[in-house]
Coordinates of C-alpha atoms and ligand atoms in Angstrom, one line a residue:
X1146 CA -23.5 11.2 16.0
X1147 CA -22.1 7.9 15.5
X1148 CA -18.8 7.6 13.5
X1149 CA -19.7 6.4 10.0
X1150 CA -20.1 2.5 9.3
X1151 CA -18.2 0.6 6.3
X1152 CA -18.0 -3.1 5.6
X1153 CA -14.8 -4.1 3.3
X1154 CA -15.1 -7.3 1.2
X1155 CA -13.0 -9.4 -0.5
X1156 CA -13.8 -12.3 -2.6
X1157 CA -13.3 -15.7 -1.5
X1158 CA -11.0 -17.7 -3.9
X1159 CA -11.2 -21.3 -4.5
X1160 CA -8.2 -23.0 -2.6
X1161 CA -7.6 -25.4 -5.4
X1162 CA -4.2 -23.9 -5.2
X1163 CA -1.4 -21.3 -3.4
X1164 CA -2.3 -18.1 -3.8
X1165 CA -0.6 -16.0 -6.5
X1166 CA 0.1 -11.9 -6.9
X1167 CA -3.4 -11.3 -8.4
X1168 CA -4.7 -12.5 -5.3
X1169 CA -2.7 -9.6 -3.7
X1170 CA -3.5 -6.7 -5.6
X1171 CA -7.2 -7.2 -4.4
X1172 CA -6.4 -8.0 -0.4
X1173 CA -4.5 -5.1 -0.5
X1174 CA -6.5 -2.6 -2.2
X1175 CA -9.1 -3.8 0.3
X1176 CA -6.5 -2.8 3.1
X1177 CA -5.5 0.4 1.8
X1178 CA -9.5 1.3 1.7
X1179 CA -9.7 0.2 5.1
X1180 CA -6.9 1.5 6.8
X1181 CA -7.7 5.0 5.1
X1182 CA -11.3 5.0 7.0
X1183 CA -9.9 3.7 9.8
X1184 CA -7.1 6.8 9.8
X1185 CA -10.4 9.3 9.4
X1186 CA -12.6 8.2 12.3
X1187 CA -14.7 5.7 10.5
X1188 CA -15.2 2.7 11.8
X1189 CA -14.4 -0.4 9.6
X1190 CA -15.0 -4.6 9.2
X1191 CA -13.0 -5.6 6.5
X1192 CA -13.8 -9.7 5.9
X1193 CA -12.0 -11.9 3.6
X1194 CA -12.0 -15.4 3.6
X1195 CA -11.5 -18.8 1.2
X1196 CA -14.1 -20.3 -0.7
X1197 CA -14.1 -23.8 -0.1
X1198 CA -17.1 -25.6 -1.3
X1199 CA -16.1 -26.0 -5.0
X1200 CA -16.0 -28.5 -7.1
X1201 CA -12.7 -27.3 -8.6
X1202 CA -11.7 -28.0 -5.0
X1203 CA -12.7 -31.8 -4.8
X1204 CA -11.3 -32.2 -8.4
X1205 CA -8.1 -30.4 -7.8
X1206 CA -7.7 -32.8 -5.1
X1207 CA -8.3 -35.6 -6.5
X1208 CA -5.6 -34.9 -9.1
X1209 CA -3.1 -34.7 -6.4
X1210 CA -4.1 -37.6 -5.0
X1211 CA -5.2 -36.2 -1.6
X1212 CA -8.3 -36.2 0.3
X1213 CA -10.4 -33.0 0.2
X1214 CA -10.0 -32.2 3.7
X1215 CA -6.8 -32.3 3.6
X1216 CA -5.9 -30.3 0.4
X1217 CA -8.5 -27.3 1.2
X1218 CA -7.2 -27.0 4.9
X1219 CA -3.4 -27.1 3.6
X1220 CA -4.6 -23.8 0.7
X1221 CA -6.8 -22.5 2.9
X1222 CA -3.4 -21.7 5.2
X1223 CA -1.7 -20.4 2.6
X1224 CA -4.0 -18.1 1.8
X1225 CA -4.3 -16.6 5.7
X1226 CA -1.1 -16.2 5.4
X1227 CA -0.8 -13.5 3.5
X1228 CA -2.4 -11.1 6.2
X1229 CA 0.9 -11.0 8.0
X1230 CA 3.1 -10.9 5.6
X1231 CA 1.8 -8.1 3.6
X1232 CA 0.8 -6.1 6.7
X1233 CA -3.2 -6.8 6.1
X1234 CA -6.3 -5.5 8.4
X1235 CA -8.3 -8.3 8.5
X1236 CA -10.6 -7.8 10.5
X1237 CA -12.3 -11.6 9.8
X1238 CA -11.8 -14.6 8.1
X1239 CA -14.5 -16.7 6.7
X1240 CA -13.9 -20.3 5.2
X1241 CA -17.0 -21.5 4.2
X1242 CA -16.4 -25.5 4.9
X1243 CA -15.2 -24.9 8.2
X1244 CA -17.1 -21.7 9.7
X1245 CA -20.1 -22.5 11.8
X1246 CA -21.7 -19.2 10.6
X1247 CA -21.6 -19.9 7.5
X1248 CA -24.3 -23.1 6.5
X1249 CA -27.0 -21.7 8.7
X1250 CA -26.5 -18.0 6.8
X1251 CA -26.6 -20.0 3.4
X1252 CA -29.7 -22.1 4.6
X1253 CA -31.7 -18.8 5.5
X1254 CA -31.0 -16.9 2.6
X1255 CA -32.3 -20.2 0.6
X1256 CA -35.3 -20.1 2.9
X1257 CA -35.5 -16.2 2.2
X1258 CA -35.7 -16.6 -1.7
X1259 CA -37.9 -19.6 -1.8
X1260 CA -40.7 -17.5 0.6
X1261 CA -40.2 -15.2 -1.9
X1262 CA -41.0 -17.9 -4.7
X1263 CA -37.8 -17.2 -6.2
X1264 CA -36.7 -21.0 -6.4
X1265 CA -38.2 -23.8 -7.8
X1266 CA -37.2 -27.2 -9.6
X1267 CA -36.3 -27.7 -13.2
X1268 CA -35.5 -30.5 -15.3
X1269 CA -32.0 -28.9 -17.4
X1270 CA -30.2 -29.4 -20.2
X1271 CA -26.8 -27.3 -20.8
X1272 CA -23.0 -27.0 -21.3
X1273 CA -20.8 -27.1 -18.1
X1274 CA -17.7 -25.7 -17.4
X1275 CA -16.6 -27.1 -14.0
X1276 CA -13.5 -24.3 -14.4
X1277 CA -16.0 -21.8 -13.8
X1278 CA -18.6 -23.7 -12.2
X1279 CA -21.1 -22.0 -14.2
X1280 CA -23.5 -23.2 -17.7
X1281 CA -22.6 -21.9 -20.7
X1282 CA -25.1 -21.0 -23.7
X1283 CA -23.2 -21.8 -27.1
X1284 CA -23.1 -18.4 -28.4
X1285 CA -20.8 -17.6 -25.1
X1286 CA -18.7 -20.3 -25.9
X1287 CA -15.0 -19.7 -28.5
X1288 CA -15.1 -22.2 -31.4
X1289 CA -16.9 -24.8 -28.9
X1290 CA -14.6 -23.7 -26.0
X1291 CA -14.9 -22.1 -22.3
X1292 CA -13.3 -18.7 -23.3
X1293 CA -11.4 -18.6 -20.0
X1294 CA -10.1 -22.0 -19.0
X1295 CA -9.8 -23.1 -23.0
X1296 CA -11.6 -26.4 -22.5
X1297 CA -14.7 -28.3 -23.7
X1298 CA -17.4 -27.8 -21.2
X1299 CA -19.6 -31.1 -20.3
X1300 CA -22.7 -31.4 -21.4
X1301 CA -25.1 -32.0 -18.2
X1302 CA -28.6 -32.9 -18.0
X1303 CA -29.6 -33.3 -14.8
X1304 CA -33.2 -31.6 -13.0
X1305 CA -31.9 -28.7 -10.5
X1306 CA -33.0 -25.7 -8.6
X1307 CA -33.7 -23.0 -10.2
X1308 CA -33.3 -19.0 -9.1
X1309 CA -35.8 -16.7 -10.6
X1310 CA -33.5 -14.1 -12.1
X1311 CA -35.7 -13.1 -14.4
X1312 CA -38.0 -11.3 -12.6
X1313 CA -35.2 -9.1 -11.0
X1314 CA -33.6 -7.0 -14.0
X1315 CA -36.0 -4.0 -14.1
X1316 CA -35.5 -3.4 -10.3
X1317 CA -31.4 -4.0 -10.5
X1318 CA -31.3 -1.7 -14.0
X1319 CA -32.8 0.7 -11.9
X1320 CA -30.5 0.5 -8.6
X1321 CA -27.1 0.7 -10.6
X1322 CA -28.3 3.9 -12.6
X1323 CA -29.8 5.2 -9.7
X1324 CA -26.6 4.8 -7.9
X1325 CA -27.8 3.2 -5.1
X1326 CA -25.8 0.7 -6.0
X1327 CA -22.5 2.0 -7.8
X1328 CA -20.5 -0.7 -10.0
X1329 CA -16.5 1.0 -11.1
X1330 CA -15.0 1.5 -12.8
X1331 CA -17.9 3.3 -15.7
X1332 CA -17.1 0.4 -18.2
X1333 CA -18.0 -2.3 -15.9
X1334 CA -21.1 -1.0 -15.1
X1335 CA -22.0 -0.6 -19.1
X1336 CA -21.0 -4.0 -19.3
X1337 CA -23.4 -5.0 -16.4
X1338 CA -26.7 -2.7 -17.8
X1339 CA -25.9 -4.5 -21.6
X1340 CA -26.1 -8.0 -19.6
X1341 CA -29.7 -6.9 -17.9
X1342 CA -30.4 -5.5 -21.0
X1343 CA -29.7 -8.7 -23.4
X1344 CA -32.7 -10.7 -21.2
X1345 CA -31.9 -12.4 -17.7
X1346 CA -32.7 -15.9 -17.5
X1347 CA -33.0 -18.0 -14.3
X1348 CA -30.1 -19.9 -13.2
X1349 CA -29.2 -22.8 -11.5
X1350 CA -28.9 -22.8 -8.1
X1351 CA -28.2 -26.3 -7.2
X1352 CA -26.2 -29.4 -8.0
X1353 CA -27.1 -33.5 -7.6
X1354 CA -25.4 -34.3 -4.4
X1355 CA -23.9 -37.1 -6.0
X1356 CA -21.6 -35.1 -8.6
X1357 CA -20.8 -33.0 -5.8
X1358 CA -19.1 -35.8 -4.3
X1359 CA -21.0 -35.1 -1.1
X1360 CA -18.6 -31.8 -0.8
X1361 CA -21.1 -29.1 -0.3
X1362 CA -24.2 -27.7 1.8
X1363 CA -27.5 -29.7 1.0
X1364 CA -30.4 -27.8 -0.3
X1365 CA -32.7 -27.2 2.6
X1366 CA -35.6 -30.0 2.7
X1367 CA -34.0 -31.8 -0.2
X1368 CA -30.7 -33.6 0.3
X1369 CA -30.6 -35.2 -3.1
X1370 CA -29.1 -31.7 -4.1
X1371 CA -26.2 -29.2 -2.7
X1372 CA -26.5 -25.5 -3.2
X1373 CA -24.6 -24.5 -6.3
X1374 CA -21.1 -23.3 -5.0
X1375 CA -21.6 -19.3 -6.4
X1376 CA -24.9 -19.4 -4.6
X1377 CA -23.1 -20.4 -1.3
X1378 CA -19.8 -18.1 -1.6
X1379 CA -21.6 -14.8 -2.2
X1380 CA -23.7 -15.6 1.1
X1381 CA -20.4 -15.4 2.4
X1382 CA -20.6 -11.8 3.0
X1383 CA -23.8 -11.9 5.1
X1384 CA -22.9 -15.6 6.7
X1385 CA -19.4 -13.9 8.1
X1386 CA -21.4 -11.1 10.2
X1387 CA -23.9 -13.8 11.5
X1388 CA -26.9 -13.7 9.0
X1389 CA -27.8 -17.2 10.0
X1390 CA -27.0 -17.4 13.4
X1391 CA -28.9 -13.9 14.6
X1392 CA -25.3 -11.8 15.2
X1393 CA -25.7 -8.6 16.2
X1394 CA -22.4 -8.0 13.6
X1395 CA -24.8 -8.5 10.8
X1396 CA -27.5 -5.3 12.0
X1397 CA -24.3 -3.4 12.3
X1398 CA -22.5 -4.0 9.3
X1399 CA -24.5 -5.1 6.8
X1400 CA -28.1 -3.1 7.7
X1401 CA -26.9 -0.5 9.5
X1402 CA -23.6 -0.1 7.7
X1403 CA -23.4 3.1 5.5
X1404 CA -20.9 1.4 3.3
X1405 CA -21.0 -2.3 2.4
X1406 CA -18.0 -2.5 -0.5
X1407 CA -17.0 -5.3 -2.2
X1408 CA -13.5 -5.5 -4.5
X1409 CA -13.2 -8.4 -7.4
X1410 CA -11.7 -9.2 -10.0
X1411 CA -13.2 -8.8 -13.6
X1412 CA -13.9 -12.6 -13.7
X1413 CA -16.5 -12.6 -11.7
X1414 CA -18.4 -9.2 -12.1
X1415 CA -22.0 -11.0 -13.3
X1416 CA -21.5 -12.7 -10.0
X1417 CA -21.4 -9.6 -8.3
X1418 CA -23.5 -7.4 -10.1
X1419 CA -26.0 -9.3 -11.0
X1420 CA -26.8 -12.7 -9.0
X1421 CA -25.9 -11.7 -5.5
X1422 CA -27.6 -8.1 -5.4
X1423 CA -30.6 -10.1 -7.6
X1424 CA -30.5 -12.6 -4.2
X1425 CA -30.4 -9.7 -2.2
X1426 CA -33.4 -8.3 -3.3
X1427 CA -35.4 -11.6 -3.4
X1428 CA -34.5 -12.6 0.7
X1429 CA -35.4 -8.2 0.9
X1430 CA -31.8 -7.3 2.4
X1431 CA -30.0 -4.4 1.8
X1432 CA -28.1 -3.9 -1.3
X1433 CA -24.4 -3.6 -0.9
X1434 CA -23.8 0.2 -1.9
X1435 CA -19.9 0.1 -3.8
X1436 CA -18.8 -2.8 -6.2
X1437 CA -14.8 -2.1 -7.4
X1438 CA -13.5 -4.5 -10.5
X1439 CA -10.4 -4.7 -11.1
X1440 CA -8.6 -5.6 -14.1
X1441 CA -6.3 -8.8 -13.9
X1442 CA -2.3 -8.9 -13.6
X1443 CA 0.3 -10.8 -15.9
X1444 CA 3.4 -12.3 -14.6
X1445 CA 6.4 -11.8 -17.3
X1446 CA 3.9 -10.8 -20.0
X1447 CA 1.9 -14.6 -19.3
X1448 CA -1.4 -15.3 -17.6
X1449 CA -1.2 -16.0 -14.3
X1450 CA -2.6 -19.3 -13.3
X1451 CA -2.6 -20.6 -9.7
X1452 CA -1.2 -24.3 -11.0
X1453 CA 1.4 -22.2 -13.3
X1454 CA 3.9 -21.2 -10.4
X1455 CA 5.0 -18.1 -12.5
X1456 CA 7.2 -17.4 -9.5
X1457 CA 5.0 -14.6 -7.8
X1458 CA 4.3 -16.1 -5.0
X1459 CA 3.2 -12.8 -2.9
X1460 CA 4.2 -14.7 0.4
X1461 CA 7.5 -15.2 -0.6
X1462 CA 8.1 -11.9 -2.9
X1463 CA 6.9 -10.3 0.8
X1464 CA 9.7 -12.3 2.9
X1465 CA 12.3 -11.7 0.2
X1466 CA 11.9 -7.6 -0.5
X1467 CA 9.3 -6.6 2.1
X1468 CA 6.0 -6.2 2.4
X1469 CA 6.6 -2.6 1.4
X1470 CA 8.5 -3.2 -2.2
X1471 CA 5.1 -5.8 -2.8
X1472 CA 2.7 -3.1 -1.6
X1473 CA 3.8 -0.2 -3.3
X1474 CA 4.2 -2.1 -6.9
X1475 CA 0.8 -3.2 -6.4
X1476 CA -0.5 0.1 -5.3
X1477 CA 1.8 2.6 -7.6
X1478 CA 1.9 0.7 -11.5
X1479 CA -1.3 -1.4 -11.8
X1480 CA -3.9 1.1 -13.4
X1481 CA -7.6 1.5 -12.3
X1482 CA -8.1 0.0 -15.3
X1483 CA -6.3 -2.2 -17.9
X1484 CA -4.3 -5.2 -17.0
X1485 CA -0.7 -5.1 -15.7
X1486 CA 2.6 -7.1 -16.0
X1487 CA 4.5 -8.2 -12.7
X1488 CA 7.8 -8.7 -12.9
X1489 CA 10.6 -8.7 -10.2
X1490 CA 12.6 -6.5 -11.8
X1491 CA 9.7 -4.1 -12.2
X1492 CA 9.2 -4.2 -8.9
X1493 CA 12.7 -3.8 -7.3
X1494 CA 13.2 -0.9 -9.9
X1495 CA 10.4 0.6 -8.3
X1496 CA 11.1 0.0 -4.7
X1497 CA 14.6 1.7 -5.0
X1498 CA 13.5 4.0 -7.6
X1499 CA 10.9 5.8 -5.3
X1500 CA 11.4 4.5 -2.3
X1501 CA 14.8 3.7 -1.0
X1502 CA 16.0 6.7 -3.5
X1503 CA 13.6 9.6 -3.6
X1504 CA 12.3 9.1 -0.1
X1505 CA 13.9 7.1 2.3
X1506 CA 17.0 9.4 1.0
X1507 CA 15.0 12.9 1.2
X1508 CA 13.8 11.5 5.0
X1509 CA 17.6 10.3 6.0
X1510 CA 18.8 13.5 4.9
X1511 CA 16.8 15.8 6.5
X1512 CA 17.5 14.1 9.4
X1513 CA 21.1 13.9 9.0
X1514 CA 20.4 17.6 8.5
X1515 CA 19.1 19.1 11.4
X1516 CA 21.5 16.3 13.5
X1517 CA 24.3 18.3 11.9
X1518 CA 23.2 22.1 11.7
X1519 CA 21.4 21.9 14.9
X1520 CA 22.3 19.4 16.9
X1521 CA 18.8 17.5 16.1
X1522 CA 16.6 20.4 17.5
X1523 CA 13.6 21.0 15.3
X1524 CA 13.1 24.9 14.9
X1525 CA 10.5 26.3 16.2
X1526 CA 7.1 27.4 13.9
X1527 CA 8.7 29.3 10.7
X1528 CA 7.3 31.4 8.2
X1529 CA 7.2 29.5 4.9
X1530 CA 10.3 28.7 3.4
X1531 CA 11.0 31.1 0.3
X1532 CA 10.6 28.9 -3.1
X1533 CA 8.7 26.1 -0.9
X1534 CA 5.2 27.3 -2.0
X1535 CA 4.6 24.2 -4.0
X1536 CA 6.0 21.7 -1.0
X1537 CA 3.9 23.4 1.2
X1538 CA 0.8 22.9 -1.6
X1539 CA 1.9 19.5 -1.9
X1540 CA 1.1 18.8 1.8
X1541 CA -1.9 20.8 2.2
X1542 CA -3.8 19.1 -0.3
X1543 CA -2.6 15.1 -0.3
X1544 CA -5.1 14.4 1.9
X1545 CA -7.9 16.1 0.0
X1546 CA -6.4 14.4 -3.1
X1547 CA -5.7 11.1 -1.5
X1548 CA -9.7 10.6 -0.7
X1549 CA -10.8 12.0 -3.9
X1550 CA -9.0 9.1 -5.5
X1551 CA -9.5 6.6 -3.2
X1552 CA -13.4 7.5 -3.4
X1553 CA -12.8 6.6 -7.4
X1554 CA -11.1 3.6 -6.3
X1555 CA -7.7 5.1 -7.7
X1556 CA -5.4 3.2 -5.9
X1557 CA -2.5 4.6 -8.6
X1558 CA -3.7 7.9 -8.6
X1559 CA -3.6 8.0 -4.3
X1560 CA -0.2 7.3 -4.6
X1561 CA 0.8 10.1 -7.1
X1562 CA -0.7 12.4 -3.8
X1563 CA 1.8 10.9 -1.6
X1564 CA 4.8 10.9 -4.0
X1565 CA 4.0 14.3 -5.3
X1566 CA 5.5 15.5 -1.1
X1567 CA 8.6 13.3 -1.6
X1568 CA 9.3 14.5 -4.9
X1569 CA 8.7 18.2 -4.4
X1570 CA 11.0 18.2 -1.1
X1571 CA 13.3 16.9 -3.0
X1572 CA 13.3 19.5 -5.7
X1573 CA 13.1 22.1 -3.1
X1574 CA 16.4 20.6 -0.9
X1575 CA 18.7 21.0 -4.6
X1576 CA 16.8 24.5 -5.0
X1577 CA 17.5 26.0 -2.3
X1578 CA 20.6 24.1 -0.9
X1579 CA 20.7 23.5 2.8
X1580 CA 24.5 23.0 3.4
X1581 CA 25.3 26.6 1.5
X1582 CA 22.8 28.7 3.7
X1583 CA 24.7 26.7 6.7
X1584 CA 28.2 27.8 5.4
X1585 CA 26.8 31.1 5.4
X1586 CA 25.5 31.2 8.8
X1587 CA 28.8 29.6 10.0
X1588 CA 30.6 33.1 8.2
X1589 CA 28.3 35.3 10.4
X1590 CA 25.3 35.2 8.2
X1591 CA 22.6 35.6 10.1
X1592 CA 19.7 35.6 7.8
X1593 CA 21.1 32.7 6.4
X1594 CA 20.4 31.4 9.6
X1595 CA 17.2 32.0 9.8
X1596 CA 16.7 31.0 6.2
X1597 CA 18.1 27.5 7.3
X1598 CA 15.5 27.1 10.1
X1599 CA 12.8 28.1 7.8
X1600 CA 14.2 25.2 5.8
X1601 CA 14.4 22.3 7.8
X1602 CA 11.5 23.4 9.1
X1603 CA 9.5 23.0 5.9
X1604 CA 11.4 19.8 5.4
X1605 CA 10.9 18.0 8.3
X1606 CA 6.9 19.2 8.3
X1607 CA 7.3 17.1 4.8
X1608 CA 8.7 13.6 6.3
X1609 CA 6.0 14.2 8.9
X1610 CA 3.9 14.5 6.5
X1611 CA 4.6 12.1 4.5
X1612 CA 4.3 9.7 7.6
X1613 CA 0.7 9.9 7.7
X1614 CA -0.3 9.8 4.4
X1615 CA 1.8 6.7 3.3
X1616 CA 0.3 4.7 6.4
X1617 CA -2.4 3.5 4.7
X1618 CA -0.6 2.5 1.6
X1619 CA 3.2 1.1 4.0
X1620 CA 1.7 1.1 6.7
X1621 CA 5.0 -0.8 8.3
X1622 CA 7.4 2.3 6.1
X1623 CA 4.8 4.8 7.5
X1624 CA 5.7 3.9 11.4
X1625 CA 9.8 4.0 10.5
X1626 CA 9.1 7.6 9.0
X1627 CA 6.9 8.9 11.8
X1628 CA 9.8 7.4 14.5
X1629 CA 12.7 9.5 12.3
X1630 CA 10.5 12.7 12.7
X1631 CA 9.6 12.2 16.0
X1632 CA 12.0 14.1 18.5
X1633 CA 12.6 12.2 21.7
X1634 CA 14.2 14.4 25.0
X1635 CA 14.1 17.3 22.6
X1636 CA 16.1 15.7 19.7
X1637 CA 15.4 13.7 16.5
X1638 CA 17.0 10.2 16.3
X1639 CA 20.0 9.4 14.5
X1640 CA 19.9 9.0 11.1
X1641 CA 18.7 5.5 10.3
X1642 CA 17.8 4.1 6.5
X1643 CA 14.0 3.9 6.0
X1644 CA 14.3 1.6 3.3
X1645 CA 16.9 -0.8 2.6
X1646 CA 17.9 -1.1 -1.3
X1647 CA 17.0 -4.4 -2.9
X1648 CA 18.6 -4.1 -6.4
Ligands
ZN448 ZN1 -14.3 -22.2 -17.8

């Protein structure tokens, strides 16, 4: 039997500017996810990559007075460059303006649609919101206004191709109830049935070249017109595994795969939901089997904007506190669902809260511990510590309760598995304290002895535990734990802080 398949997505942002925390929360979900398989035996692709054929991009350059190559190339970089600072995965990176793979995958998933007479031409009247790249009826608009960039959309008329959505509802009603193809959290996927429900009407697919500005991938056989930008970036996650160019990676992961999972923000859930597995069934490829929304993040209690600079610049909150203070705010305080507030304070409370306090302290004094009472030799197998039932609980079951969550896309709830070890060795260290059954044994007592080595046992079997179940979530905190627990020539290390304190 072969070990099981999953394919890991991200979205693609548009590099029309640096990338900001939101952008983190996402990447790193995606990570945790994926190193969590990886840590079971699965075998995993996760693929992110930037999304450069917008218009947003060309006007975003413009406005700075740069030439488009240019700009995208210099966002595009900042956005790799959050795989090595926050200890990413990545498997693969797809940009779609540079990528060979991707304009031939984009080109035969046209090709796929239209022999499925799913495209044709249409002359078109509407309201345009070049923020969102996407038509607006006037009912969807706020007093006139795009709800989410707060701005008079254009009105267009131009003749463009059209994608016969239409025709696709009954069948994608029918795969999210099924749950072939599960949407999370449950109100997202309420949201999505009311939207098949309310009537689904063709959409655009293309753009005149010209009000592209040439910045795009013509519509195959017509070059007047360039494939409408959404169109192109949801390819993205068949183009990256060689779609167009007959890649064995795209039999593997995206046929073959048993999971294909893709994580995104709130934004752009009809996107997701809707269009793409809508386009999936019309070029008669698989479905992908997991779509995760999550909610959006404030910074100081404002919305974050990538041209606001609202100072959470996850690049540079990563080189300043460590990928692990980022990581674990992320991870621990933003809710499944419901939007969350970033702040730096927040975040270093956290970090020395829970981990430079309750665990890096519980690890360095366990450690200091056994150095002390015996000379860094771990006893031997010992029968369960008395009063350590619940520790012992807490281990056993983290993993269980770790997948459970991470199956519901609970990143917050994960963490409350892992924390609940820390914080019950903790409670058990002040119960049954350590240093009086040692002055005991020093007096001649030798069942306080063997007390003690029941003890440190059960403690130590903690930190080592806790070592592998944090890796997914730290995975960089995980390796300094395992290497504190790990004797060497018979002996544990010297003491050494896991965490350094940031407040
Ligand atoms: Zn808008």
């Amino acid at each position: 039997m072969t070990a099981p398949h999953t394919y890991i997505t991200t979205t693609i942002p548009y590099v029309n500017a640096r990338p900001h925390i939101g952008h983190a929360l996402e990447i790193v979900q995606a990570d945790v996810l994926a190193r969590y398989r990886r840590q079971h035996g699965d075998r995993v692709r996760f693929q992110a990559g930037t999304d450069d054929n917008s218009l947003k991009n060309v006007l975003a350059a413009q406005a700075a007075d740069e030439g488009v190559r240019e700009f995208v190339d210099r966002n595009a970089e900042a956005f790799l460059a959050l795989g090595p600072a926050l200890s990413l995965t990545v498997d693969d990176v797809i940009r779609t303006s540079r990528d060979a793979r991707h304009r031939p995958g984009v080109e035969r998933f046209w090709q796929a649609c239209a022999a499925a007479g799913d495209v044709y031409r249409k002359r078109y009247e509407g309201l345009y919101c070049t923020g969102c790249e996407q038509f607006y009826s006037p009912a969807e608009l706020r007093a006139g206004r795009c709800s989410e960039h707060d701005t008079e959309p254009q009105r267009v008329a131009e003749e463009n191709w059209f994608f016969r959505l239409s025709r696709y509802g009954g069948a994608l009603r029918a795969a999210i109830t099924s749950g072939e193809l599960r949407v999370e959290p449950g109100g997202r996927r309420n949201e999505v049935l009311a939207f098949i429900d309310g009537g689904l009407e063709d959409f655009s697919v293309s753009r005149p070249a010209e009000r592209a500005g040439g910045w795009g991938i013509p519509v195959p056989g017509d070059p007047s017109q360039v494939i409408y930008v959404w169109f192109d970036a949801l390819c993205n996650y068949v183009s990256a595994l060689g779609y167009g160019t007959g890649d064995d990676a795209y039999r593997q992961w995206w046929v073959g795969a048993d999971r294909r999972i893709h994580l995104l923000g709130k934004g752009v859930l009809r996107f997701h939901a809707v269009y793409w597995p809508a386009m999936l069934l019309s070029a008669r490829l698989p479905l992908p089997t997991d779509i995760f929304v999550h909610d959006y993040l404030t910074a100081g209690g404002r919305k974050i904007s990538k041209s606001s600079g609202s100072g959470a610049d996850p690049v540079a909150l990563a080189a300043e506190y460590g990928p692990d203070a980022v990581r674990w705010w992320l991870l621990r305080e933003v809710p499944r669902v419901g939007d969350a507030d970033f702040t730096i304070e927040r975040m270093i409370a956290r970090a020395d809260d829970e981990l430079a306090n309750g665990l890096g302290n519980l690890v360095n004094r366990v450690v200091a511990m056994i150095g002390k009472y015996r000379d860094g030799r771990v006893p031997g197998p010992q029968p369960v510590a008395v009063g350590g039932e619940d520790l012992a609980a807490a281990i056993r079951h983290a993993d269980a309760r770790i997948g459970a969550a991470l199956e519901d896309f609970d990143f917050r709830q994960a963490t409350v598995a892992v924390w609940a070890i820390a914080d019950e060795a903790n409670r058990f260290v002040n119960r049954v304290r350590p240093w009086e059954l040692a002055k005991a044994e020093r007096s001649g007592d030798a069942q306080a002895g063997r007390e003690l080595d029941a003890v440190l046992s059960a403690l130590l079997m903690a930190c080592t535990a806790l070592g592998v179940h944090l890796a997914p979530f730290l995975p960089d905190a995980a390796v300094r734990v395992t290497s504190q627990c790990t004797p060497r020539d018979g002996r544990l290390p010297d003491p050494a802080p896991v965490f350094r304190r940031l407040g």
